């Protein structure tokens, strides 16, 4: 249960005084539905109102704070005209204009003959100075106008209302018990939590927005510690669960390996050794298998599964999407055939009799290996004896689900596979509860992908090149961009390109997008992999997992709109066979500095880790790519491009805390529980023995 002291912060935005229902809806849209969401709304800029010139020195285009006398009101004669108020100081005049304003209200805030302080953007109207709808109007000495925070807004929401909402939320924030080590806070000269929050939302200089300010550092560290503590709790919980000794006799493995048309790479063998050691140990395995696209994770996974199957137990492999599950099924069925492993596919699409047959097979153990989607989680899915679970592309699943799948057997060993090349520093956040094996070598025989960067004007030339590649028998991907998070627009772009390329390539051009029914999608993929479709125009649905080794060309339109990590994932769909591959990145000029740099990196390297580090660095340079896109963890206050040192400290601190106080029972432990609830890491709290 959430501690009572935090209740006010989780109240809805509508509970704020002075924010009516209409505005509350807008504030919710901009920041989130609860007060705590307002607290976490970091200012993204400031308006500096410290410039307060005499009128003769005021320049159009500037934000200025002016002290003026109200000289004359001009009441409009038609509703299309603005209400105008002429003001002056001893050096000049300015006209304030108000559209659709109530006259009595203007008269009240700008009484004739009085002196008022006004602040806003100075404009020119002919050779006259003008200011429309000043942001502030106050009597002298009533307010001190310095620097004001800017928040991300939404249509219809003014900064003024947003600021009022944030301030009201901050005012409701309670003093919370210190959860940090006081000595550490003192050494860093960090303020207490509430002070830090107030400072965050009341910058006095533009520099106060820098991430290295004590208040910002403090808040970022709080969030990181909550995250690391939660992960450490999950890890401790998992490690406490009894595991089992799983050590096969190697028989099935030998048969599978004998059937492979290639040798395992050194890193595949090393990863298997690590996995074997984990499975043979009486504790549960919780291991991350991280390897770039095409590095050969699937075979490693299958050999791990075979190890369990050799002991008479079962294995499961779970993929985030239907397409991927089917693909894994097809691959594994083929690879496992020499060993005679009985394997089944279970997805949400399986209904009726076939589904019952699969469920029965899993329950009585006749099915040794289950491949599936989320469907494997469902309650009706029972295993005779599940010993190992492999989870592909983990960032699409939560920590919770990992625990859920593992609970379907006795001491289930868990292997998580990911192709997201998360920099080592960030691995602490997404996978902080896992041990890691990395596949660093590419399988032998792979040729480097040649990547070129071209402006979109060269589209015709690109289509020619695609034509030549098709004539040589290549398969080609043509990726259309994610424009806004708007599927309809994306889809239209892909359809249009498909129509355009079909004119030239006829039925050899196919279309694949996320709005298609899964069956239809599979059919198109099938046609591309084996049939008559040679050019596949697709939205980013092909991002993960799709494996067509004969595809050797990829065109990516508007490459500048993709995140680096995403480009890397996409490009990983080619260069999987032994043929030389080419990637053409098309961009719409002009490219900014960061955009240029990003595409340059894509041209220069195929190393996912180098790309991930560059991604992080460039995002630090102000590019917001969206963490969801790149598979990076999301934080409200911490900025992982900047706060990596704090992350490492939080990681160590979390482990230290739990070593000393595993149940968070001490007074500081109690405060840390509050911290976990504050950042909504509630799930972790239930893993405390005395929740
Ligand atoms: P990942 O899942 O890591 O992206 P896959 O497991 O799909 O990569 O492997 C990509 C391709 O490489 C597959 O066609 C697979 O059969 C092949 N492959 C895997 N290991 C090796 C190896 N050691 N040598 C050559 N090819 C390999
Ligand atoms: Mg084990």
PDB file of N, CA, C and O and ligand atoms in Angstrom, residues 243-246 278-285 413, ligand 2:
ATOM      1  N   UNK A 243      16.076 -22.954  -7.147  1.00  0.00           N
ATOM      2  CA  UNK A 243      16.293 -23.311  -8.536  1.00  0.00           C
ATOM      3  C   UNK A 243      16.383 -24.820  -8.651  1.00  0.00           C
ATOM      4  O   UNK A 243      15.926 -25.546  -7.771  1.00  0.00           O
ATOM      5  N   UNK A 244      16.932 -25.285  -9.734  1.00  0.00           N
ATOM      6  CA  UNK A 244      17.102 -26.728  -9.866  1.00  0.00           C
ATOM      7  C   UNK A 244      18.354 -26.985 -10.697  1.00  0.00           C
ATOM      8  O   UNK A 244      18.797 -26.116 -11.443  1.00  0.00           O
ATOM      9  N   UNK A 245      18.882 -28.146 -10.522  1.00  0.00           N
ATOM     10  CA  UNK A 245      20.065 -28.514 -11.286  1.00  0.00           C
ATOM     11  C   UNK A 245      19.612 -29.069 -12.618  1.00  0.00           C
ATOM     12  O   UNK A 245      18.859 -30.033 -12.671  1.00  0.00           O
ATOM     13  N   UNK A 246      19.983 -28.401 -13.692  1.00  0.00           N
ATOM     14  CA  UNK A 246      19.618 -28.869 -15.027  1.00  0.00           C
ATOM     15  C   UNK A 246      20.901 -29.128 -15.798  1.00  0.00           C
ATOM     16  O   UNK A 246      21.635 -28.201 -16.117  1.00  0.00           O
ATOM     17  N   UNK A 278      25.148 -21.886 -15.296  1.00  0.00           N
ATOM     18  CA  UNK A 278      23.976 -21.382 -14.571  1.00  0.00           C
ATOM     19  C   UNK A 278      22.928 -22.471 -14.383  1.00  0.00           C
ATOM     20  O   UNK A 278      22.347 -22.620 -13.310  1.00  0.00           O
ATOM     21  N   UNK A 279      22.667 -23.188 -15.456  1.00  0.00           N
ATOM     22  CA  UNK A 279      21.598 -24.188 -15.379  1.00  0.00           C
ATOM     23  C   UNK A 279      21.983 -25.343 -14.463  1.00  0.00           C
ATOM     24  O   UNK A 279      21.135 -25.904 -13.764  1.00  0.00           O
ATOM     25  N   UNK A 280      23.267 -25.675 -14.451  1.00  0.00           N
ATOM     26  CA  UNK A 280      23.718 -26.788 -13.621  1.00  0.00           C
ATOM     27  C   UNK A 280      23.768 -26.406 -12.143  1.00  0.00           C
ATOM     28  O   UNK A 280      23.746 -27.265 -11.268  1.00  0.00           O
ATOM     29  N   UNK A 281      23.815 -25.098 -11.886  1.00  0.00           N
ATOM     30  CA  UNK A 281      23.883 -24.660 -10.498  1.00  0.00           C
ATOM     31  C   UNK A 281      22.504 -24.784  -9.856  1.00  0.00           C
ATOM     32  O   UNK A 281      21.489 -24.714 -10.545  1.00  0.00           O
ATOM     33  N   UNK A 282      22.458 -24.985  -8.549  1.00  0.00           N
ATOM     34  CA  UNK A 282      21.157 -25.158  -7.898  1.00  0.00           C
ATOM     35  C   UNK A 282      20.333 -23.861  -7.837  1.00  0.00           C
ATOM     36  O   UNK A 282      19.159 -23.902  -7.534  1.00  0.00           O
ATOM     37  N   UNK A 283      20.946 -22.719  -8.138  1.00  0.00           N
ATOM     38  CA  UNK A 283      20.165 -21.478  -8.156  1.00  0.00           C
ATOM     39  C   UNK A 283      19.488 -21.328  -9.512  1.00  0.00           C
ATOM     40  O   UNK A 283      19.807 -22.013 -10.464  1.00  0.00           O
ATOM     41  N   UNK A 284      18.586 -20.363  -9.561  1.00  0.00           N
ATOM     42  CA  UNK A 284      17.920 -20.120 -10.833  1.00  0.00           C
ATOM     43  C   UNK A 284      18.791 -19.283 -11.750  1.00  0.00           C
ATOM     44  O   UNK A 284      19.482 -18.377 -11.310  1.00  0.00           O
ATOM     45  N   UNK A 285      18.722 -19.610 -13.026  1.00  0.00           N
ATOM     46  CA  UNK A 285      19.438 -18.781 -13.990  1.00  0.00           C
ATOM     47  C   UNK A 285      18.590 -17.554 -14.323  1.00  0.00           C
ATOM     48  O   UNK A 285      17.384 -17.651 -14.520  1.00  0.00           O
ATOM     49  N   UNK A 413      14.717 -21.784 -15.101  1.00  0.00           N
ATOM     50  CA  UNK A 413      15.853 -20.964 -15.515  1.00  0.00           C
ATOM     51  C   UNK A 413      15.385 -20.027 -16.624  1.00  0.00           C
ATOM     52  O   UNK A 413      14.647 -20.437 -17.522  1.00  0.00           O
TER      53      UNK A 413
HETATM   54 MG1  LIG B   2      19.883 -23.945 -12.467  1.00  0.00          MG
END
